[in-house]
Coordinates of C-alpha atoms and ligand atoms in Angstrom, one line a residue:
M290 CA -40.6 9.2 63.2
C291 CA -43.1 7.5 65.4
G292 CA -46.8 7.7 64.6
I293 CA -49.7 8.8 66.7
V294 CA -53.4 8.3 66.1
G295 CA -56.2 9.3 68.5
Y296 CA -59.9 8.7 67.9
I297 CA -63.1 9.8 69.6
G298 CA -66.4 9.1 67.9
H299 CA -69.3 6.7 67.2
K300 CA -67.2 3.9 65.6
N301 CA -65.3 1.2 67.3
A302 CA -62.2 3.0 68.4
V303 CA -59.9 -0.1 68.4
D304 CA -60.7 -0.8 64.7
V305 CA -60.3 2.8 63.7
L306 CA -57.0 3.2 65.6
L307 CA -55.5 0.0 64.2
N308 CA -56.4 0.9 60.7
G309 CA -55.1 4.4 61.1
I310 CA -51.8 3.4 62.7
K311 CA -51.0 0.9 60.0
R312 CA -50.9 3.7 57.6
L313 CA -48.2 5.4 59.7
E314 CA -46.1 2.3 60.2
Y315 CA -43.6 3.6 57.8
R316 CA -42.7 6.3 60.3
G317 CA -41.4 3.8 62.9
Y318 CA -42.0 0.2 63.6
D319 CA -40.0 -1.2 66.4
S320 CA -43.0 -1.5 68.8
S321 CA -46.5 -0.3 69.1
G322 CA -49.3 0.1 71.7
I323 CA -52.8 1.2 72.2
A324 CA -54.9 2.5 75.1
F325 CA -58.6 3.0 75.2
I326 CA -61.4 3.4 77.6
E327 CA -64.0 0.7 78.0
D328 CA -66.6 0.4 80.7
G329 CA -64.8 3.1 82.8
I330 CA -61.5 1.2 82.7
L331 CA -58.3 2.3 80.9
K332 CA -57.1 -0.7 78.9
C333 CA -53.7 -0.9 77.4
E334 CA -52.0 -3.4 75.1
K335 CA -48.5 -3.3 73.6
A336 CA -46.3 -5.4 71.4
V337 CA -42.7 -5.5 70.2
G338 CA -42.1 -5.4 66.5
K339 CA -44.5 -4.5 63.7
I340 CA -48.1 -3.5 64.2
A341 CA -49.2 -6.9 63.1
E342 CA -48.0 -8.2 66.5
L343 CA -50.3 -5.8 68.3
E344 CA -53.2 -6.8 66.1
K345 CA -52.6 -10.4 66.9
K346 CA -52.8 -9.6 70.6
L347 CA -56.1 -7.8 70.2
D348 CA -57.6 -10.2 67.7
G349 CA -60.8 -12.0 68.7
N350 CA -61.9 -9.5 71.3
N351 CA -65.0 -7.6 70.8
F352 CA -64.2 -4.2 72.3
D353 CA -66.8 -1.6 72.9
T354 CA -64.9 1.6 73.0
H355 CA -65.2 5.0 71.4
T356 CA -62.1 6.8 72.8
G357 CA -58.5 5.8 72.4
I358 CA -54.9 6.5 71.3
V359 CA -52.4 4.4 69.5
H360 CA -48.7 4.7 68.7
T361 CA -46.0 3.1 66.6
R362 CA -42.5 3.7 67.9
W363 CA -39.1 4.6 66.5
A364 CA -36.9 4.3 69.6
T365 CA -35.0 7.2 70.9
H366 CA -34.7 6.6 74.7
G367 CA -34.7 3.0 75.7
A368 CA -34.6 -0.2 73.6
P369 CA -37.7 -1.4 71.7
T370 CA -39.2 -3.5 74.5
M371 CA -42.7 -3.9 75.8
E372 CA -42.0 -1.7 78.8
N373 CA -40.6 1.1 76.5
A374 CA -43.5 0.9 74.0
H375 CA -46.1 3.7 74.2
P376 CA -48.7 4.4 75.6
H377 CA -47.1 5.2 78.9
L378 CA -49.3 5.2 82.0
D379 CA -49.2 7.0 85.4
C380 CA -48.8 5.1 88.7
H381 CA -52.5 4.1 88.9
N382 CA -53.1 3.2 85.3
E383 CA -55.6 6.0 84.9
I384 CA -53.8 8.3 82.4
A385 CA -52.3 7.2 79.1
V386 CA -49.9 9.2 76.9
V387 CA -48.4 8.7 73.5
H388 CA -45.6 10.9 72.4
N389 CA -43.5 11.8 69.4
G390 CA -40.3 13.9 70.0
I391 CA -37.8 14.1 72.8
I392 CA -38.2 15.4 76.4
E393 CA -34.7 16.9 76.9
N394 CA -35.0 17.4 80.7
Y395 CA -36.5 14.0 81.4
D396 CA -33.6 12.9 83.6
Y397 CA -34.2 15.8 86.0
L398 CA -38.0 15.4 85.9
K399 CA -37.8 11.7 86.5
L400 CA -35.6 12.1 89.5
K401 CA -37.8 14.7 90.9
L402 CA -41.0 12.7 90.3
E403 CA -39.3 9.5 91.8
R404 CA -38.5 11.5 94.9
E405 CA -42.1 12.5 95.1
G406 CA -43.1 8.8 95.1
H407 CA -43.9 8.1 91.4
A408 CA -42.9 4.6 90.3
F409 CA -41.4 4.4 86.8
K410 CA -41.7 1.3 84.6
S411 CA -39.8 2.2 81.5
E412 CA -36.5 3.8 80.4
T413 CA -38.3 6.3 78.1
D414 CA -38.4 10.0 78.3
T415 CA -42.1 9.9 77.6
E416 CA -43.1 8.3 80.8
V417 CA -42.3 11.5 82.7
L418 CA -45.3 13.1 80.9
A419 CA -47.7 10.5 82.3
H420 CA -46.5 11.1 85.8
L421 CA -46.4 14.8 85.5
I422 CA -50.0 14.9 84.2
E423 CA -50.9 12.6 87.1
K424 CA -49.2 15.1 89.5
Y425 CA -51.2 18.0 88.2
F426 CA -54.5 16.3 87.7
T427 CA -57.4 17.8 89.7
G428 CA -60.3 16.7 87.6
N429 CA -59.8 18.3 84.3
L430 CA -57.4 16.6 81.8
E431 CA -56.4 19.6 79.7
M432 CA -55.6 21.7 82.7
A433 CA -53.3 19.0 84.0
V434 CA -51.7 18.6 80.6
M435 CA -51.1 22.4 80.4
E436 CA -49.5 22.4 83.9
A437 CA -47.4 19.4 83.1
L438 CA -46.0 20.8 79.9
K439 CA -44.9 24.0 81.6
E440 CA -42.1 21.9 83.1
V441 CA -41.1 20.2 80.0
E442 CA -38.1 21.1 77.8
G443 CA -37.8 19.5 74.3
T444 CA -40.2 18.6 71.6
Y445 CA -43.4 16.8 71.6
G446 CA -46.6 15.9 69.8
I447 CA -48.7 14.1 72.4
A448 CA -52.2 12.6 72.8
V449 CA -53.5 11.9 76.3
I450 CA -56.6 10.1 77.7
S451 CA -57.7 9.4 81.2
V452 CA -60.5 7.4 82.9
K453 CA -60.9 10.2 85.4
D454 CA -62.0 12.6 82.6
P455 CA -63.0 10.0 80.1
K456 CA -64.9 11.7 77.4
K457 CA -62.1 13.5 75.7
I458 CA -58.6 13.3 74.1
V459 CA -56.2 16.1 74.8
A460 CA -53.4 16.7 72.3
A461 CA -50.5 19.2 72.4
R462 CA -47.8 20.1 70.1
R463 CA -44.3 21.7 70.2
G464 CA -42.0 20.7 67.4
S465 CA -43.7 17.4 66.4
P466 CA -46.6 17.6 63.9
L467 CA -50.2 16.9 64.9
V468 CA -53.2 17.3 62.7
L469 CA -56.8 17.3 63.8
G470 CA -59.2 15.4 61.5
I471 CA -62.8 16.6 61.6
G472 CA -65.2 13.8 60.6
N473 CA -69.0 13.4 60.9
Q474 CA -69.5 13.2 64.7
E475 CA -66.0 11.9 65.1
Y476 CA -62.6 13.5 65.6
F477 CA -59.0 12.3 65.0
I478 CA -55.7 13.5 66.1
T479 CA -52.8 12.1 64.0
S480 CA -49.2 12.8 63.4
D481 CA -49.8 12.5 59.7
I482 CA -52.9 13.1 57.7
S483 CA -52.7 9.8 55.9
A484 CA -54.0 8.1 59.1
S485 CA -57.4 9.7 59.0
L486 CA -57.8 10.3 55.3
V487 CA -60.2 7.4 54.8
H488 CA -62.6 9.2 57.2
T489 CA -62.2 12.8 56.4
R490 CA -60.3 15.4 54.3
D491 CA -61.1 18.3 56.6
V492 CA -58.2 19.1 58.9
V493 CA -56.9 21.6 61.3
Y494 CA -53.1 21.8 61.6
L495 CA -52.0 22.4 65.2
D496 CA -49.3 25.0 65.7
D497 CA -46.4 24.8 68.1
N498 CA -47.5 25.5 71.7
E499 CA -51.1 24.7 70.9
L500 CA -53.4 22.3 72.6
A501 CA -56.5 20.5 71.2
I502 CA -59.4 19.1 73.1
L503 CA -61.5 16.5 71.3
T504 CA -64.9 15.3 72.7
L505 CA -67.7 13.3 71.2
D506 CA -69.5 16.4 69.8
H507 CA -66.9 19.1 69.4
Y508 CA -63.3 20.2 69.4
E509 CA -61.5 23.2 70.6
T510 CA -57.9 24.5 70.3
K511 CA -56.1 26.6 72.8
T512 CA -52.7 28.1 73.6
M513 CA -50.8 26.6 76.5
Q514 CA -52.0 29.6 78.5
N515 CA -55.6 28.4 78.1
I516 CA -56.6 31.1 75.6
P517 CA -58.8 29.8 72.7
T518 CA -57.4 29.9 69.2
Y519 CA -59.5 30.0 66.1
K520 CA -58.2 27.8 63.3
K521 CA -59.0 27.5 59.7
V522 CA -60.4 24.1 58.6
E523 CA -58.4 23.1 55.5
E524 CA -59.2 20.5 52.9
V525 CA -56.6 17.9 52.1
L526 CA -56.2 17.4 48.4
W527 CA -54.7 13.9 48.6
N528 CA -57.1 11.0 48.1
I529 CA -57.0 7.5 49.4
D530 CA -55.7 5.9 46.2
M531 CA -52.6 8.0 46.6
I532 CA -51.7 6.3 49.9
E533 CA -52.4 2.7 48.8
K534 CA -50.0 0.4 47.0
G535 CA -52.0 0.2 43.8
G536 CA -51.0 -3.3 42.9
Y537 CA -47.3 -3.0 43.5
E538 CA -45.5 -5.2 46.0
H539 CA -44.0 -2.3 47.9
F540 CA -44.6 1.4 48.2
M541 CA -41.0 2.0 47.1
L542 CA -41.6 0.2 43.7
K543 CA -44.9 2.0 43.2
E544 CA -43.2 5.4 43.9
I545 CA -40.3 4.6 41.5
H546 CA -42.9 3.9 38.8
E547 CA -44.9 7.0 39.7
Q548 CA -42.0 9.3 38.7
P549 CA -43.2 10.2 35.2
E550 CA -46.5 11.3 36.6
A551 CA -45.0 12.9 39.7
L552 CA -42.8 15.1 37.5
R553 CA -45.8 16.1 35.3
N554 CA -47.6 17.1 38.5
A555 CA -44.6 19.0 39.8
M556 CA -44.5 21.0 36.6
R557 CA -48.3 21.3 36.0
G558 CA -49.4 25.0 35.6
R559 CA -45.9 26.3 36.2
I560 CA -44.6 26.6 32.7
E561 CA -45.9 29.1 30.1
G562 CA -44.4 27.3 27.2
D563 CA -45.2 29.9 24.6
R564 CA -43.5 32.7 26.5
G565 CA -40.7 30.5 27.9
L566 CA -41.6 31.6 31.4
V567 CA -41.8 29.8 34.7
K568 CA -44.5 30.8 37.2
L569 CA -44.0 29.9 40.8
G570 CA -47.0 31.4 42.7
G571 CA -45.6 30.5 46.1
L572 CA -42.6 32.8 45.6
I573 CA -44.5 36.0 44.7
S574 CA -44.2 37.4 48.2
C575 CA -40.4 37.0 48.1
E576 CA -39.7 38.2 44.6
K577 CA -37.9 41.3 45.7
E578 CA -35.5 39.5 48.0
L579 CA -34.9 36.8 45.4
R580 CA -34.1 39.4 42.7
E581 CA -31.6 41.0 45.1
A582 CA -30.2 37.7 46.5
K583 CA -26.4 37.7 46.8
R584 CA -26.0 34.2 48.1
I585 CA -28.2 31.1 48.5
V586 CA -27.7 28.5 51.2
V587 CA -29.5 25.2 51.0
V588 CA -30.2 23.3 54.2
A589 CA -31.5 19.7 54.1
C590 CA -30.9 16.1 55.2
G591 CA -30.5 12.8 53.5
T592 CA -31.9 12.5 50.0
S593 CA -33.1 16.1 50.0
W594 CA -29.5 17.2 50.7
H595 CA -28.4 15.3 47.6
A596 CA -31.1 17.1 45.5
G597 CA -29.8 20.3 47.0
L598 CA -26.3 19.5 45.6
V599 CA -27.8 19.2 42.2
G600 CA -29.5 22.5 42.8
E601 CA -26.3 24.1 43.7
Y602 CA -24.6 23.1 40.5
M603 CA -27.6 24.3 38.4
L604 CA -28.1 27.6 40.2
E605 CA -24.4 28.5 40.1
E606 CA -24.0 27.4 36.5
L607 CA -27.1 29.2 35.2
T608 CA -27.6 32.2 37.5
R609 CA -24.1 32.8 38.8
I610 CA -25.4 33.3 42.3
P611 CA -23.1 31.6 44.8
V612 CA -24.7 28.6 46.5
E613 CA -23.7 26.5 49.4
V614 CA -25.4 23.3 50.5
E615 CA -25.2 22.4 54.1
Y616 CA -26.3 19.5 56.2
A617 CA -29.0 21.1 58.3
S618 CA -27.7 19.5 61.5
E619 CA -24.3 21.2 60.9
F620 CA -25.6 24.5 59.9
R621 CA -27.6 24.7 63.0
Y622 CA -24.8 24.4 65.5
R623 CA -21.7 25.9 63.8
N624 CA -22.7 29.6 64.1
P625 CA -22.7 30.2 60.3
V626 CA -22.3 33.6 58.7
V627 CA -25.6 34.8 57.2
E628 CA -25.0 38.2 55.7
E629 CA -27.5 40.5 54.1
G630 CA -28.9 39.2 50.9
T631 CA -28.8 35.6 51.9
V632 CA -31.7 33.4 50.9
V633 CA -31.9 30.1 52.7
I634 CA -33.7 27.3 50.9
A635 CA -34.9 24.4 53.1
I636 CA -35.6 21.2 51.1
S637 CA -37.6 18.6 52.8
Q638 CA -40.0 16.0 51.4
S639 CA -41.9 15.7 54.7
G640 CA -41.5 19.3 55.8
E641 CA -41.1 18.0 59.3
T642 CA -37.4 17.0 59.6
A643 CA -36.2 18.4 63.0
D644 CA -32.7 19.3 61.9
T645 CA -33.9 21.1 58.8
L646 CA -36.5 23.0 60.8
A647 CA -33.9 23.9 63.4
A648 CA -31.5 25.2 60.7
M649 CA -34.3 27.3 59.2
R650 CA -35.0 28.8 62.6
E651 CA -31.3 29.6 63.0
A652 CA -31.3 31.2 59.6
R653 CA -34.4 33.3 60.5
H654 CA -32.8 34.3 63.7
K655 CA -29.8 35.6 61.7
G656 CA -32.0 37.5 59.3
A657 CA -32.2 35.3 56.2
K658 CA -35.2 35.1 53.9
L659 CA -36.6 31.6 54.0
L660 CA -37.8 29.6 51.1
S661 CA -39.0 26.0 51.4
I662 CA -39.3 23.2 48.9
C663 CA -41.6 20.6 50.5
N664 CA -44.0 17.9 49.4
V665 CA -46.3 17.8 52.4
V666 CA -48.8 20.7 52.2
G667 CA -49.3 22.4 55.5
S668 CA -46.1 20.8 57.0
T669 CA -44.2 22.8 59.6
I670 CA -41.3 23.8 57.3
A671 CA -43.7 24.9 54.6
R672 CA -45.6 27.0 57.0
E673 CA -42.6 28.6 58.7
A674 CA -41.0 29.6 55.5
D675 CA -41.6 33.1 54.0
C676 CA -42.4 31.6 50.6
G677 CA -42.1 28.2 49.0
I678 CA -42.6 25.7 46.3
Y679 CA -44.6 22.5 46.8
L680 CA -43.7 19.3 44.9
H681 CA -47.3 18.2 44.5
I682 CA -46.4 14.6 43.9
G683 CA -48.7 12.9 46.4
P684 CA -47.6 11.2 49.5
E685 CA -44.3 9.4 49.6
I686 CA -44.6 6.4 51.9
G687 CA -41.6 4.2 51.2
V688 CA -38.9 5.1 53.7
A689 CA -36.3 5.3 51.0
S690 CA -37.1 8.5 49.1
T691 CA -37.4 8.1 45.3
K692 CA -40.0 10.3 43.6
A693 CA -39.3 13.2 46.0
F694 CA -35.7 13.2 44.8
T695 CA -36.5 13.6 41.1
A696 CA -39.3 16.0 41.8
Q697 CA -37.0 18.1 44.0
I698 CA -34.5 18.4 41.2
T699 CA -37.3 19.2 38.8
V700 CA -38.5 22.0 41.0
L701 CA -35.0 23.2 41.6
Y702 CA -34.6 23.4 37.8
L703 CA -37.8 25.4 37.5
F704 CA -36.6 27.7 40.3
T705 CA -33.3 28.1 38.5
L706 CA -35.1 29.2 35.3
Y707 CA -37.3 31.5 37.4
M708 CA -34.2 33.1 39.0
M709 CA -32.6 33.5 35.6
H710 CA -35.6 35.5 34.5
L711 CA -35.6 37.6 37.7
K712 CA -31.9 38.3 37.4
Y713 CA -31.7 38.9 33.7
P714 CA -35.3 39.9 32.6
N715 CA -34.1 41.1 29.2
N716 CA -32.6 37.8 28.2
P717 CA -35.5 35.5 27.1
L718 CA -35.1 31.9 28.3
P719 CA -34.0 29.6 25.6
Y720 CA -37.1 27.6 24.7
D721 CA -34.9 24.5 24.6
M722 CA -34.5 24.7 28.4
I723 CA -38.2 24.4 28.9
K724 CA -38.7 21.7 26.2
I725 CA -36.1 19.5 27.8
I726 CA -37.6 19.5 31.3
L727 CA -41.0 18.7 29.7
S728 CA -39.5 15.7 28.0
M729 CA -38.2 14.1 31.3
P730 CA -41.4 12.1 32.2
D731 CA -41.3 10.2 28.9
K732 CA -37.6 9.6 29.3
I733 CA -38.0 8.2 32.8
Q734 CA -40.8 6.0 31.3
A735 CA -38.4 4.6 28.7
I736 CA -35.9 3.7 31.4
L737 CA -38.6 2.0 33.5
T738 CA -39.6 -0.3 30.6
K739 CA -36.0 -1.7 30.8
E740 CA -36.5 -2.8 34.5
E741 CA -35.7 -6.4 33.6
E742 CA -32.1 -5.5 32.7
I743 CA -31.7 -4.1 36.2
V744 CA -33.3 -7.2 37.7
E745 CA -30.5 -9.2 36.0
L746 CA -27.8 -7.0 37.4
A747 CA -29.3 -7.2 40.8
R748 CA -29.2 -11.0 40.6
I749 CA -25.5 -10.9 39.8
Y750 CA -24.6 -8.5 42.6
K751 CA -27.1 -9.2 45.3
D752 CA -24.6 -11.1 47.5
S753 CA -22.0 -8.3 47.5
E754 CA -21.0 -6.9 50.9
N755 CA -19.7 -3.6 49.5
A756 CA -20.3 -1.3 46.6
L757 CA -18.8 1.9 45.3
Y758 CA -20.7 4.5 43.4
L759 CA -18.7 7.1 41.4
G760 CA -19.8 10.1 39.4
R761 CA -18.5 13.6 38.5
G762 CA -20.2 16.9 38.0
Y763 CA -24.0 16.6 38.1
N764 CA -23.6 12.9 38.6
Y765 CA -21.6 13.2 41.8
P766 CA -24.8 13.8 43.9
V767 CA -26.3 10.8 42.0
A768 CA -23.4 8.6 43.1
L769 CA -24.2 9.7 46.7
E770 CA -27.9 9.0 46.3
G771 CA -27.3 5.6 44.6
A772 CA -25.1 4.5 47.5
L773 CA -27.6 5.8 50.0
K774 CA -30.4 3.9 48.4
L775 CA -28.5 0.7 48.4
K776 CA -27.3 0.9 52.0
E777 CA -30.7 2.1 53.4
I778 CA -32.7 -0.9 52.2
S779 CA -30.3 -3.8 51.4
Y780 CA -27.8 -3.2 54.3
I781 CA -24.9 -3.6 51.8
H782 CA -22.2 -1.2 52.7
A783 CA -22.0 1.4 49.9
E784 CA -20.1 4.6 49.4
G785 CA -20.7 7.4 47.0
Y786 CA -17.7 9.4 45.9
P787 CA -16.7 12.0 43.3
A788 CA -15.1 9.7 40.7
A789 CA -11.7 11.5 40.7
E790 CA -11.5 11.6 44.5
M791 CA -11.6 7.8 44.5
K792 CA -7.8 7.8 43.9
H793 CA -7.4 9.4 47.3
G794 CA -8.6 6.5 49.4
P795 CA -11.4 4.2 48.2
I796 CA -9.2 2.8 45.4
A797 CA -7.5 0.8 48.1
L798 CA -10.8 -1.2 48.5
I799 CA -11.1 -2.3 45.0
N800 CA -10.9 -6.0 44.3
K801 CA -12.8 -8.5 42.2
D802 CA -15.6 -8.7 44.7
M803 CA -16.3 -5.0 44.7
P804 CA -19.0 -3.8 42.3
V805 CA -18.2 -0.2 41.2
V806 CA -21.0 1.7 39.6
F807 CA -19.9 4.5 37.4
I808 CA -22.4 7.1 36.3
A809 CA -20.7 7.8 33.0
T810 CA -23.1 9.8 30.8
K811 CA -22.0 11.8 27.8
D812 CA -21.5 15.2 29.6
S813 CA -18.7 17.7 29.9
V814 CA -16.7 15.4 32.2
Y815 CA -17.2 12.2 30.3
G816 CA -13.6 11.9 29.1
K817 CA -12.4 12.3 32.7
V818 CA -14.8 9.6 33.9
L819 CA -13.4 7.2 31.3
S820 CA -9.9 7.7 32.8
N821 CA -11.3 6.9 36.2
I822 CA -13.0 3.8 34.8
A823 CA -9.6 2.6 33.5
E824 CA -8.1 3.1 36.9
V825 CA -10.6 0.8 38.5
K826 CA -10.4 -1.7 35.7
S827 CA -6.7 -2.1 36.0
R828 CA -7.2 -3.0 39.7
G829 CA -9.7 -5.8 38.9
G830 CA -13.0 -4.1 40.1
R831 CA -16.3 -5.2 38.6
L832 CA -17.6 -2.3 36.6
I833 CA -21.2 -1.3 35.9
A834 CA -21.7 1.9 33.9
I835 CA -24.8 4.0 33.6
A836 CA -24.2 5.5 30.1
T837 CA -25.9 7.5 27.4
E838 CA -27.7 5.7 24.7
G839 CA -25.5 5.4 21.6
D840 CA -22.3 5.3 23.5
D841 CA -20.8 2.1 22.1
Q842 CA -17.3 3.0 23.2
I843 CA -18.0 2.3 26.8
R844 CA -19.1 -1.3 26.3
E845 CA -15.6 -2.7 26.1
K846 CA -14.4 -0.8 29.1
V847 CA -16.8 -2.2 31.7
D848 CA -18.6 -5.4 32.6
H849 CA -22.1 -4.2 32.3
V850 CA -23.8 -1.1 30.8
F851 CA -27.2 0.3 31.4
Y852 CA -28.2 3.0 28.9
I853 CA -30.3 6.0 29.6
P854 CA -31.6 8.6 27.1
R855 CA -29.6 11.7 26.4
T856 CA -30.5 15.0 28.0
S857 CA -28.8 18.2 29.2
D858 CA -26.1 17.8 31.8
C859 CA -28.0 19.4 34.5
L860 CA -31.1 17.2 34.1
T861 CA -29.1 14.0 33.8
P862 CA -29.5 13.2 37.5
I863 CA -33.3 12.8 37.0
L864 CA -32.5 9.9 34.6
S865 CA -29.3 8.4 35.9
V866 CA -30.8 7.9 39.4
I867 CA -33.6 5.7 38.1
P868 CA -31.6 2.6 37.4
L869 CA -29.8 3.0 40.8
Q870 CA -33.2 3.2 42.6
L871 CA -34.3 0.1 40.8
M872 CA -31.1 -1.7 41.5
A873 CA -31.2 -1.0 45.2
Y874 CA -34.8 -2.1 45.3
H875 CA -34.3 -5.4 43.5
M876 CA -31.1 -6.3 45.4
A877 CA -32.9 -5.6 48.7
V878 CA -35.9 -7.7 47.8
M879 CA -33.6 -10.6 46.6
R880 CA -31.9 -10.4 50.0
G881 CA -35.2 -10.7 51.8
C882 CA -35.2 -7.2 53.2
D883 CA -38.3 -5.3 54.1
V884 CA -37.7 -2.3 51.7
D885 CA -40.6 -0.2 52.9
K886 CA -39.6 -0.5 56.5
P887 CA -35.8 -0.8 56.6
R888 CA -34.1 -1.6 59.8
N889 CA -33.6 1.4 62.2
L890 CA -34.8 4.0 59.7
A891 CA -37.8 6.3 59.8
K892 CA -39.4 8.2 57.0
S893 CA -39.6 11.5 58.8
V894 CA -37.0 12.2 61.5
T895 CA -38.6 14.6 63.9
V896 CA -35.9 14.5 66.5
E897 CA -32.6 16.3 66.3
Ligands
G6P1174 C1 -35.0 10.4 56.6 C2 -35.5 9.6 55.4 C3 -34.8 10.0 54.1 C4 -35.0 11.5 53.9 C5 -34.5 12.3 55.1 C6 -34.8 13.7 55.0 O1 -33.7 10.0 56.8 O2 -35.3 8.2 55.7 O3 -35.4 9.3 53.1 O4 -34.2 11.8 52.8 O5 -35.1 11.8 56.3 O6 -36.2 13.8 55.0 P1 -37.1 15.1 54.4 O7 -38.5 14.7 54.7 O8 -36.6 16.3 55.2 O9 -36.8 15.2 53.0

């Protein structure tokens, strides 16, 4: 949510900043802006819309600058206008600030600053930071930032420059990620490592309540109390190919096609086939608590929440430990009961989702052991958890999550097997359970080769205004995920429902214009789903079934069938979701939607 890049070094700062921020555009893209210092003057340019608009404005100028900051915005306070775009400046255009997060007491601060004579130009919460820093500036930028932040409530990742202390960038973090990139005589501060990865793989992750000062020849980190902190330089293992489109038209399509490899990576080194054991190194420190776990609570948002639901079904079925899955935002504010023996699992692709993080902190406060399932190594959720499992699937850039979903289910399955072994060490894991997960990449590949069939379906249904997705058991979360994918990127109104629950409401919506997608694989509830299909058919709905190869019976009951390979019930979601991802993608493209940057959404939601 919003992207920040700051650069100080020997290269042309405008070029470096624009190239960097373009890589973060998926995080927010309703407006953008840049500020840099040239010839002792603070220059600032902004544009509404995508970053290409900002580039157009800067095009043709030969800037000579080595220090600057840039931002791409996902609006929270104030509409996406020029005035509200970052960077925000002080009264005399001498200080520029870019900010991710929310300043919760900005109303109060703004009023106070206005009374003191500061003139505001925008409706944003961020602008108070520029004026506060101006107020406290006495010659040293970091001291002014520290003083200013003492008055601030809320969350922030900020980068600040000033012509009055021109040879530095000051950055600070509380609740919104910032990473310091360490290059060769150059430094970067970014909200996401992908922005500086072409220049360096050496990074320092800022912690909450920490400040970084970047100059041309060195960097330092401090607490907000001006006490130096000594940080480990870490090496990022992602490479640049992983954050490029690799010949695909969109990141989303690339990531859908990456799923076989992503799943192999998520499993690599974690299965001892011959002994039927699952090794999860990141859980060693929590083994005792996991063995004694009486209850598991999963907290997550969006697609990760759907993966959590699949995890709930698996864990309860196979380990008999009671599991609940909660929307992180609800868990956080409803004063939940967390009794002894509760393990809380936070699932988050980005590892930065504010609601999930807040839920984790609430759980910690109540004494739970915290486990994370994240993709982004070094992300806040991963670092705050007591133990965790990484997905290891490379960056996911498309705003609509795809490969993270199937990898999260894969990891949850491995975790389930791991828990079975912890709980019942004398019962060897059936080797079939291992064999079947190892076969998933090839099965996904087989589905992907039939993409043309989905393109045909998309052509037929692309003009629909509504769609219903129905599934039962393990395929209920898939119905939710299929509907979410479609609405996120095509703006078609779509609902996911447990197939039987459809009778209690959504059935009223069914008519000949309503495509109804049934995930009707040959599992333990197949017979029940067939009855639900008949109920829709008798009311004239248009039926699409995702069915198991070899199921000829279903053909005459629906308008279209897409077959997926057979697998165990609990792993079916990994396969049944693939055609739904592809269908959402192709329908959205046919409707002319920008699938990688859907309207109003952001990849990583770092505000509550
Ligand atoms: C946003 C994204 C979704 C994602 C959700 C949770 O809403 O658009 O694709 O599922 O955040 O993100 P997380 O990084 O915590 O999995």
